[in-house]
Coordinates of N, CA and C and ligand atoms in Angstrom, one line a residue:
M1 N 108.8 151.9 144.7 CA 108.6 152.9 143.7 C 109.4 152.8 142.4
Q2 N 110.7 152.6 142.6 CA 111.4 152.4 141.4 C 110.9 151.3 140.5
F3 N 110.4 150.1 141.2 CA 109.9 149.0 140.5 C 108.7 149.5 139.7
V4 N 107.9 150.3 140.3 CA 106.6 150.7 139.7 C 106.9 151.4 138.4
K5 N 107.8 152.4 138.6 CA 108.2 153.3 137.4 C 108.8 152.3 136.3
L6 N 109.7 151.5 136.7 CA 110.3 150.4 135.6 C 109.1 149.7 135.0
S7 N 108.2 149.2 135.7 CA 107.0 148.4 135.2 C 106.3 149.3 134.2
I8 N 106.0 150.5 134.5 CA 105.3 151.5 133.6 C 106.0 151.6 132.2
V9 N 107.4 151.8 132.4 CA 108.2 152.0 131.1 C 108.1 150.8 130.3
I10 N 108.3 149.6 131.0 CA 108.3 148.4 130.1 C 106.8 148.2 129.5
L11 N 105.8 148.4 130.4 CA 104.4 148.1 129.8 C 104.1 149.1 128.7
S12 N 104.5 150.3 128.9 CA 104.2 151.3 127.7 C 105.0 151.0 126.5
S13 N 106.2 150.5 126.6 CA 106.9 150.2 125.3 C 106.4 148.9 124.8
L14 N 106.0 148.0 125.5 CA 105.3 146.7 124.9 C 104.1 147.2 124.2
F15 N 103.4 148.2 124.8 CA 102.1 148.7 124.1 C 102.4 149.3 122.7
L16 N 103.5 150.2 122.7 CA 103.9 150.8 121.6 C 104.3 149.8 120.5
V17 N 105.0 148.8 120.9 CA 105.5 147.8 119.9 C 104.2 147.1 119.2
A18 N 103.2 146.7 120.1 CA 102.0 146.1 119.7 C 101.3 147.0 118.8
A19 N 101.2 148.2 119.2 CA 100.4 149.1 118.3 C 101.0 149.3 117.0
C20 N 102.4 149.4 116.8 CA 103.1 149.6 115.6 C 102.9 148.4 114.8
G21 N 102.9 147.2 115.4 CA 102.9 145.8 114.6 C 101.5 145.9 114.0
R22 N 100.4 146.3 114.8 CA 99.0 146.2 114.3 C 98.9 147.1 113.0
S23 N 99.3 148.4 113.1 CA 99.1 149.3 112.0 C 99.8 148.9 110.8
G24 N 100.9 148.4 111.0 CA 101.8 147.9 109.8 C 101.0 146.8 109.1
A25 N 100.5 145.9 109.9 CA 99.7 144.7 109.3 C 98.5 145.2 108.5
S26 N 97.7 146.0 109.1 CA 96.5 146.4 108.5 C 96.7 147.2 107.3
E27 N 97.9 147.9 107.1 CA 98.1 148.8 105.9 C 98.7 147.8 104.8
R28 N 99.1 146.6 105.1 CA 99.6 145.8 104.0 C 98.7 145.8 102.8
Y29 N 99.3 146.1 101.7 CA 98.4 146.1 100.4 C 98.3 144.5 100.0
V30 N 97.0 144.2 99.7 CA 96.8 142.9 99.3 C 96.4 142.8 97.8
I31 N 97.3 142.2 97.1 CA 97.0 142.2 95.6 C 95.8 141.4 95.2
A32 N 95.6 140.3 95.9 CA 94.5 139.3 95.7 C 93.1 140.1 95.9
E33 N 93.1 141.0 96.8 CA 91.9 141.6 97.1 C 91.6 142.9 96.4
S34 N 92.7 143.5 95.6 CA 92.6 144.7 94.9 C 91.8 144.6 93.6
K35 N 90.8 145.5 93.3 CA 90.1 145.4 92.1 C 90.7 146.3 91.1
S36 N 91.9 147.0 91.4 CA 92.6 147.9 90.5 C 93.1 147.2 89.3
Y37 N 93.2 147.9 88.1 CA 93.7 147.3 86.9 C 95.1 146.8 87.0
E38 N 95.9 147.6 87.7 CA 97.4 147.1 87.8 C 97.5 145.9 88.7
A39 N 96.6 145.6 89.6 CA 96.6 144.5 90.4 C 96.2 143.3 89.5
T40 N 95.3 143.4 88.6 CA 94.9 142.5 87.6 C 96.1 142.1 86.7
L41 N 96.9 143.2 86.2 CA 97.9 143.0 85.4 C 99.0 142.1 86.2
F42 N 99.2 142.5 87.4 CA 100.2 141.8 88.2 C 99.7 140.3 88.3
R43 N 98.4 140.0 88.6 CA 98.1 138.5 88.7 C 98.3 137.8 87.5
Q44 N 98.0 138.6 86.3 CA 98.1 137.9 85.0 C 99.6 137.7 84.5
N45 N 100.5 138.7 84.8 CA 101.8 138.7 84.2 C 103.0 138.4 85.3
C46 N 102.7 138.7 86.5 CA 103.9 138.7 87.4 C 103.8 137.6 88.5
A47 N 102.7 137.3 88.9 CA 102.5 136.5 90.0 C 103.0 135.1 89.9
I48 N 103.1 134.6 88.5 CA 103.6 133.3 88.3 C 105.0 133.2 88.8
C49 N 105.8 134.2 88.7 CA 107.2 134.2 89.1 C 107.4 134.7 90.6
H50 N 106.7 135.9 90.7 CA 107.1 136.8 92.0 C 106.1 136.3 93.1
G51 N 105.2 135.3 92.8 CA 104.2 134.9 94.0 C 103.0 135.8 94.0
S52 N 102.0 135.3 94.4 CA 100.7 136.0 94.3 C 100.7 137.3 95.0
E53 N 101.5 137.5 96.0 CA 101.5 138.8 96.8 C 102.9 139.4 96.5
G54 N 103.6 139.0 95.6 CA 104.9 139.6 95.3 C 105.9 139.3 96.4
E55 N 105.8 138.2 97.0 CA 106.7 137.8 98.1 C 108.0 137.1 97.6
G56 N 107.9 136.8 96.3 CA 109.2 136.1 95.7 C 109.0 134.5 95.9
K57 N 109.8 133.8 95.1 CA 109.8 132.3 95.2 C 110.9 131.8 94.4
T58 N 111.2 130.5 94.6 CA 112.2 129.8 93.8 C 111.4 128.9 92.7
L59 N 111.7 129.1 91.4 CA 111.0 128.5 90.4 C 111.5 127.0 90.3
D60 N 110.8 126.2 89.6 CA 111.1 124.8 89.4 C 112.5 124.6 88.7
T61 N 112.8 125.9 87.9 CA 114.0 125.8 87.1 C 115.2 126.2 88.1
G62 N 115.0 126.4 89.3 CA 116.0 126.8 90.2 C 116.2 128.3 90.4
I63 N 115.6 129.1 89.4 CA 115.8 130.6 89.4 C 115.1 131.1 90.6
K64 N 116.0 132.0 91.4 CA 115.3 132.6 92.6 C 114.8 133.9 92.1
V65 N 113.5 134.1 92.3 CA 112.8 135.3 91.9 C 112.7 136.2 93.3
P66 N 113.1 137.5 93.2 CA 113.1 138.2 94.5 C 111.8 138.8 94.9
S67 N 111.6 138.9 96.1 CA 110.4 139.5 96.7 C 110.4 141.1 96.2
L68 N 109.2 141.6 95.9 CA 109.0 142.9 95.4 C 108.7 143.8 96.7
R69 N 108.5 143.2 97.8 CA 108.1 143.9 99.0 C 109.3 144.3 99.8
E70 N 110.2 143.4 100.0 CA 111.3 143.6 101.0 C 112.6 143.0 100.5
G71 N 113.7 143.5 101.1 CA 115.0 143.1 100.8 C 115.9 144.1 100.3
D72 N 117.1 143.8 99.7 CA 117.9 144.7 99.0 C 117.4 144.9 97.6
F73 N 116.8 146.0 97.2 CA 116.3 146.0 95.9 C 117.3 146.4 94.9
K74 N 117.5 145.8 93.7 CA 118.3 146.1 92.7 C 117.8 147.3 91.9
A75 N 116.5 147.3 91.6 CA 115.8 148.4 91.0 C 115.1 149.3 92.0
V76 N 115.7 150.5 92.2 CA 115.2 151.3 93.2 C 114.4 152.5 92.7
T77 N 115.0 153.2 91.6 CA 114.2 154.4 91.1 C 113.0 153.9 90.2
E78 N 112.2 154.9 90.0 CA 111.1 154.5 89.1 C 111.6 154.1 87.6
H79 N 112.7 154.9 87.3 CA 113.3 154.5 86.0 C 113.9 153.1 85.9
Q80 N 114.5 152.7 87.1 CA 115.1 151.4 87.1 C 114.0 150.3 87.2
I81 N 112.9 150.6 87.8 CA 111.8 149.6 88.0 C 111.2 149.4 86.5
H82 N 111.0 150.7 85.9 CA 110.4 150.7 84.6 C 111.3 149.8 83.6
N83 N 112.5 150.0 83.8 CA 113.5 149.4 82.8 C 113.4 147.8 83.0
Q84 N 113.4 147.4 84.3 CA 113.4 146.0 84.6 C 112.2 145.3 83.9
I85 N 110.9 146.0 84.2 CA 109.7 145.4 83.7 C 109.7 145.4 82.0
A86 N 110.2 146.5 81.5 CA 110.2 146.5 80.1 C 111.2 145.6 79.4
N87 N 112.4 145.5 80.0 CA 113.4 144.8 79.4 C 113.8 143.5 80.1
G88 N 113.3 143.3 81.2 CA 113.5 142.1 82.0 C 115.1 141.8 82.2
G89 N 115.4 140.5 82.0 CA 116.9 140.1 82.2 C 117.1 139.4 83.4
N90 N 118.3 138.6 83.4 CA 118.7 137.8 84.5 C 117.5 136.9 85.1
G91 N 116.8 136.1 84.0 CA 115.7 135.2 84.4 C 114.3 135.8 84.4
M92 N 114.2 137.2 84.2 CA 112.8 137.8 84.0 C 112.6 138.0 82.6
L93 N 111.4 137.9 82.1 CA 110.9 138.2 80.8 C 110.9 139.6 80.6
A94 N 111.0 140.0 79.3 CA 110.8 141.5 78.9 C 109.3 141.7 78.6
F95 N 108.7 142.8 79.1 CA 107.3 143.0 79.1 C 107.0 144.1 77.9
R96 N 108.0 144.7 77.4 CA 107.7 145.8 76.4 C 106.7 145.6 75.3
R97 N 106.8 144.3 74.9 CA 105.9 143.9 73.7 C 104.4 143.5 74.3
Q98 N 104.4 143.0 75.4 CA 103.2 142.6 75.9 C 102.2 143.7 76.6
L99 N 102.9 144.7 77.2 CA 102.3 145.7 77.9 C 102.5 147.0 77.3
T100 N 101.5 148.0 77.4 CA 101.8 149.3 76.9 C 102.6 150.0 77.9
D101 N 103.2 151.1 77.4 CA 104.0 151.9 78.5 C 103.2 152.4 79.6
R102 N 101.9 152.7 79.4 CA 101.1 153.2 80.4 C 100.9 152.0 81.5
E103 N 100.7 150.7 81.0 CA 100.4 149.7 81.8 C 101.8 149.4 82.7
I104 N 102.9 149.5 82.1 CA 104.2 149.3 82.8 C 104.3 150.3 83.8
Q105 N 103.9 151.6 83.5 CA 103.9 152.7 84.5 C 103.0 152.4 85.6
L106 N 101.9 151.8 85.4 CA 101.1 151.4 86.5 C 101.7 150.5 87.4
L107 N 102.4 149.5 86.7 CA 103.0 148.5 87.6 C 104.1 149.0 88.5
V108 N 104.8 150.0 87.8 CA 105.9 150.7 88.6 C 105.4 151.3 89.8
T109 N 104.3 151.9 89.8 CA 103.6 152.6 90.9 C 103.3 151.4 91.9
L110 N 102.6 150.4 91.4 CA 102.2 149.2 92.3 C 103.4 148.8 93.1
V111 N 104.5 148.6 92.4 CA 105.7 148.1 93.2 C 106.2 149.1 94.1
K112 N 106.3 150.3 93.7 CA 107.0 151.3 94.5 C 106.2 151.7 95.6
R113 N 104.9 152.2 95.4 CA 104.1 152.8 96.3 C 103.4 151.7 97.2
D114 N 102.6 150.8 96.5 CA 101.8 149.8 97.1 C 102.6 148.6 97.9
L115 N 103.6 148.1 97.1 CA 104.3 146.9 97.7 C 105.4 147.4 98.6
R116 N 106.1 148.4 98.3 CA 107.4 148.8 99.0 C 107.0 150.0 99.9
G117 N 105.8 150.7 99.7 CA 105.5 151.8 100.6 C 106.4 153.0 100.4
Q118 N 106.9 153.2 99.2 CA 107.9 154.3 99.0 C 107.2 155.5 98.4
Ligands
HEC201 C1 109.8 134.5 84.2 C2 109.8 134.9 85.7 C3 109.4 136.4 85.9 C4 108.2 137.1 85.5 C5 107.1 136.6 84.7 C6 108.4 138.5 86.1 N1 109.5 138.6 86.8 FE1 110.3 140.2 87.7 N2 112.0 139.3 88.1 C7 112.3 138.0 87.9 C8 113.7 137.7 88.2 C9 114.3 136.3 88.1 C10 114.1 138.9 88.7 C11 115.6 139.2 89.3 C12 116.4 139.7 88.2 C13 117.7 140.2 88.6 O1 118.2 139.6 89.7 O2 118.4 141.0 88.1 C14 113.1 139.9 88.7 C15 113.3 141.2 89.1 C16 112.2 142.1 89.2 C17 112.3 143.4 89.6 C18 113.5 144.1 90.4 C19 113.5 143.6 91.8 C20 114.6 144.4 92.6 O3 115.5 143.7 93.2 O4 114.5 145.6 92.6 C21 111.0 144.0 89.5 C22 110.6 145.4 89.9 C23 110.3 143.1 88.8 N3 111.0 141.8 88.7 C24 108.8 143.3 88.6 C25 108.2 142.4 87.8 C26 106.8 142.8 87.3 C27 106.0 144.0 87.6 C28 106.4 141.6 86.6 C29 105.2 141.5 85.8 C30 105.0 142.4 84.7 C31 107.5 140.6 86.6 N4 108.5 141.2 87.2 C32 107.4 139.4 86.0 C33 111.4 137.1 87.3 C34 110.2 137.4 86.7

């Protein structure tokens, strides 16, 4: 009896883990599949350094470009993310002359809500 109970506990926790894993994966925002304007902006301006899905990469120059989806973020608040995109720094270009304030704001939302799920 004890064994049966234990098996049920183990099986149900395995099921929970599997269920969580699946729902997480299906909710992942795919930049390449999005027709939104901000996804287009990302593909045109950001993917070259941050990777096509914002996963980050090391450039040929040796600069390490961080993932925009996970890790310890330097830019956390909307204001900080906006500032990073507008002014760049530390290996990132400044976009305040290439993009309008509205476009930068759309990218802030893409990073914070769609990529980081915050
Ligand atoms: C020339 C390469 C390059 C391009 C193009 C670029 N980035 Fe970056 N980005 C970087 C690097 C390098 C950093 C790390 C800066 C640092 O460590 O302070 C960074 C940092 C960031 C961060 C802060 C990450 C954190 O830790 O919180 C955000 C947000 C960001 N970039 C968004 C963008 C967006 C949006 C675009 C497109 C408009 C873009 N970047 C284009 C190289 C780039």
